[in-house]
Amino acid sequence: MIVVFLYAFSSVRNGARKITEPKIEFVGEQNLFITHDDVSKLLIQNQLGGLNITKEALDLNGLEKRLLANPMIDSAEVYVSVNGEFTAKIKQKKPIARVSTGQSFYIDSHGGVMPLSNNYTERVPLVTGAINKNELENVFIIANKVYNDEFLKKNVIQIHQKSDKTIELKLRQSDFVVQLGTLNHLDKKVNNLRAFYKKIIKDKAVNKYSKVNLQFDNQVVCTKV
């Protein structure tokens, strides 16, 4: 009985502890699109109503949902230690391309929409052309390929989608347009482009072409300036 009483007393006292000011930890990426202060304000002002709240009264699930509603945040974990230390671990969304048409926003690594940030601007390829915010699947496929391919990530600066959803690329150190066409056989087209680009760099012939067409099987068709 004494043990049960002591445990119950300890539990009540622990639940009655006041929480500390939130400790914000960002996981992974160090460039912050949303700041520590932004997260702290979301927690304190919108959910906690200040720090005068006990552990028992704290709705951790509600706080996590509130954080996940922020378009900059990919995942959130909120917890309180035994002594009342309040911690929020935040993983930001990762932008892989930036749409620059009538509207400006990032496309994140899941293919979703991510707003631009006043705190930090990510250097990613621009996406132009016929872009529908609710139909990003086609653009996401090529943007994701660019992000995960070492050659493309180093060289592609612009992704242009035409009204028929065919794709054109612009490279960093050249003036020619890469006509990728549809995304069928994408890996083969990228391999052809990689081989072609390596050759023209070696031959110092980067500025001799205006168009590089990859839409034909197993060949690269070029238009000279």
CSV table of C-alpha atoms in Angstrom, one decimal, residues 2-157:
chain,number,residue,atom,x,y,z
A,2,ILE,CA,2.8,2.4,0.9
A,3,VAL,CA,4.5,1.7,-2.5
A,4,VAL,CA,1.3,2.3,-4.4
A,5,PHE,CA,0.7,5.5,-2.4
A,6,LEU,CA,4.2,6.8,-3.1
A,7,TYR,CA,3.9,5.9,-6.8
A,8,ALA,CA,0.5,7.7,-7.1
A,9,PHE,CA,1.9,10.7,-5.3
A,10,SER,CA,4.9,10.9,-7.6
A,11,SER,CA,2.7,10.6,-10.7
A,12,VAL,CA,0.5,13.4,-9.5
A,13,ARG,CA,3.4,15.6,-8.7
A,14,ASN,CA,5.1,14.8,-12.0
A,15,GLY,CA,1.9,15.6,-13.9
A,16,ALA,CA,1.6,18.9,-12.1
A,17,ARG,CA,5.1,20.1,-13.2
A,18,LYS,CA,5.1,23.3,-15.3
A,19,ILE,CA,6.8,22.8,-18.6
A,20,THR,CA,9.9,24.8,-19.7
A,21,GLU,CA,10.3,27.1,-22.6
A,22,PRO,CA,10.4,24.9,-25.8
A,23,LYS,CA,13.7,23.6,-26.9
A,24,ILE,CA,13.7,23.5,-30.7
A,25,GLU,CA,15.9,21.0,-32.6
A,26,PHE,CA,16.1,20.9,-36.3
A,27,VAL,CA,17.0,17.5,-37.8
A,28,GLY,CA,19.3,17.2,-40.8
A,29,GLU,CA,19.3,20.4,-43.0
A,30,GLN,CA,21.0,23.4,-41.4
A,31,ASN,CA,19.6,26.0,-43.7
A,32,LEU,CA,16.4,27.1,-42.0
A,33,PHE,CA,13.3,28.0,-44.0
A,34,ILE,CA,11.5,28.3,-40.7
A,35,THR,CA,13.3,29.7,-37.7
A,36,HIS,CA,13.5,28.5,-34.0
A,37,ASP,CA,11.4,31.6,-33.1
A,38,ASP,CA,8.7,30.7,-35.7
A,39,VAL,CA,8.3,27.2,-34.2
A,40,SER,CA,8.4,28.4,-30.7
A,41,LYS,CA,5.6,30.9,-31.4
A,42,LEU,CA,3.5,28.2,-33.0
A,43,LEU,CA,3.8,26.1,-29.9
A,44,ILE,CA,3.4,28.8,-27.2
A,45,GLN,CA,1.0,31.3,-28.7
A,46,ASN,CA,-1.3,29.0,-30.7
A,47,GLN,CA,-1.5,25.9,-28.5
A,48,LEU,CA,0.2,26.4,-25.1
A,49,GLY,CA,-1.2,29.9,-24.3
A,50,GLY,CA,2.1,30.6,-22.6
A,51,LEU,CA,4.3,28.5,-20.4
A,52,ASN,CA,1.9,28.4,-17.4
A,53,ILE,CA,0.7,24.9,-18.2
A,54,THR,CA,1.3,21.5,-16.6
A,55,LYS,CA,2.6,18.3,-18.2
A,56,GLU,CA,-0.7,16.7,-17.5
A,57,ALA,CA,-2.6,19.4,-19.5
A,58,LEU,CA,-0.3,19.3,-22.5
A,59,ASP,CA,-1.8,17.9,-25.7
A,60,LEU,CA,1.3,16.5,-27.5
A,61,ASN,CA,-0.6,15.1,-30.4
A,62,GLY,CA,-2.4,18.4,-30.9
A,63,LEU,CA,0.9,20.2,-30.9
A,64,GLU,CA,2.4,17.9,-33.5
A,65,LYS,CA,-0.6,18.3,-35.7
A,66,ARG,CA,-0.3,22.0,-35.4
A,67,LEU,CA,3.4,21.9,-36.5
A,68,LEU,CA,2.7,19.6,-39.4
A,69,ALA,CA,0.1,22.0,-40.7
A,70,ASN,CA,2.9,24.4,-41.4
A,71,PRO,CA,3.9,24.1,-45.1
A,72,MET,CA,7.6,24.3,-44.3
A,73,ILE,CA,7.6,21.3,-41.9
A,74,ASP,CA,7.9,17.7,-43.1
A,75,SER,CA,7.8,15.9,-39.7
A,76,ALA,CA,7.6,16.9,-36.1
A,77,GLU,CA,8.1,15.1,-32.8
A,78,VAL,CA,7.1,16.8,-29.5
A,79,TYR,CA,7.8,15.4,-26.1
A,80,VAL,CA,8.3,16.4,-22.4
A,81,SER,CA,11.0,14.9,-20.1
A,82,VAL,CA,10.4,13.8,-16.5
A,83,ASN,CA,11.6,17.2,-15.2
A,84,GLY,CA,9.3,19.1,-17.5
A,85,GLU,CA,11.8,20.0,-20.3
A,86,PHE,CA,9.7,20.5,-23.4
A,87,THR,CA,11.4,19.6,-26.8
A,88,ALA,CA,10.3,19.8,-30.4
A,89,LYS,CA,12.3,18.0,-33.1
A,90,ILE,CA,11.6,19.4,-36.5
A,91,LYS,CA,12.5,18.1,-40.0
A,92,GLN,CA,12.0,20.7,-42.7
A,93,LYS,CA,10.7,19.9,-46.2
A,94,LYS,CA,13.4,19.7,-48.9
A,95,PRO,CA,12.9,21.8,-52.0
A,96,ILE,CA,14.2,20.3,-55.2
A,97,ALA,CA,13.0,22.9,-57.8
A,98,ARG,CA,11.5,26.4,-57.8
A,99,VAL,CA,8.5,27.2,-60.0
A,100,SER,CA,8.8,30.7,-61.5
A,101,THR,CA,5.6,31.4,-63.5
A,102,GLY,CA,2.6,33.5,-62.5
A,103,GLN,CA,3.1,32.0,-59.0
A,104,SER,CA,6.4,31.3,-57.2
A,105,PHE,CA,6.8,28.2,-55.0
A,106,TYR,CA,9.1,25.3,-54.4
A,107,ILE,CA,8.4,21.7,-55.4
A,108,ASP,CA,9.5,19.5,-52.4
A,109,SER,CA,11.1,16.1,-52.4
A,110,HIS,CA,7.7,14.4,-52.1
A,111,GLY,CA,6.3,16.3,-55.1
A,112,GLY,CA,4.3,18.7,-53.0
A,113,VAL,CA,4.0,22.5,-52.9
A,114,MET,CA,6.3,24.4,-50.5
A,115,PRO,CA,6.1,28.2,-50.2
A,116,LEU,CA,9.2,30.4,-50.6
A,117,SER,CA,10.8,31.5,-47.3
A,118,ASN,CA,11.9,34.9,-46.2
A,119,ASN,CA,14.7,33.3,-44.2
A,120,TYR,CA,16.6,31.3,-46.8
A,121,THR,CA,16.5,30.8,-50.6
A,122,GLU,CA,17.5,27.3,-51.9
A,123,ARG,CA,19.6,27.2,-55.0
A,124,VAL,CA,17.6,24.7,-57.2
A,125,PRO,CA,16.6,24.6,-60.9
A,126,LEU,CA,13.9,27.0,-62.0
A,127,VAL,CA,10.7,25.5,-63.4
A,128,THR,CA,9.0,27.5,-66.1
A,129,GLY,CA,6.3,27.1,-68.8
A,130,ALA,CA,2.9,25.5,-68.6
A,131,ILE,CA,2.7,24.7,-64.9
A,132,ASN,CA,-0.5,23.8,-63.0
A,133,LYS,CA,0.0,23.9,-59.2
A,134,ASN,CA,-2.4,20.9,-58.9
A,135,GLU,CA,-0.7,18.8,-61.6
A,136,LEU,CA,3.0,18.7,-60.7
A,137,GLU,CA,3.6,15.0,-61.3
A,138,ASN,CA,5.3,15.3,-64.6
A,139,VAL,CA,7.6,18.2,-63.5
A,140,PHE,CA,8.3,16.4,-60.2
A,141,ILE,CA,9.6,13.3,-62.1
A,142,ILE,CA,12.2,15.3,-64.0
A,143,ALA,CA,13.0,17.6,-61.0
A,144,ASN,CA,13.5,14.5,-58.8
A,145,LYS,CA,15.8,13.0,-61.4
A,146,VAL,CA,17.8,16.1,-61.6
A,147,TYR,CA,18.1,16.3,-57.9
A,148,ASN,CA,19.3,12.7,-57.5
A,149,ASP,CA,21.6,12.5,-60.5
A,150,GLU,CA,25.1,14.0,-59.9
A,151,PHE,CA,25.6,15.1,-63.5
A,152,LEU,CA,22.2,16.7,-63.9
A,153,LYS,CA,22.3,18.3,-60.4
A,154,LYS,CA,25.6,20.0,-61.3
A,155,ASN,CA,24.5,21.3,-64.7
A,156,VAL,CA,20.8,21.8,-65.0
A,157,ILE,CA,19.6,25.3,-64.2
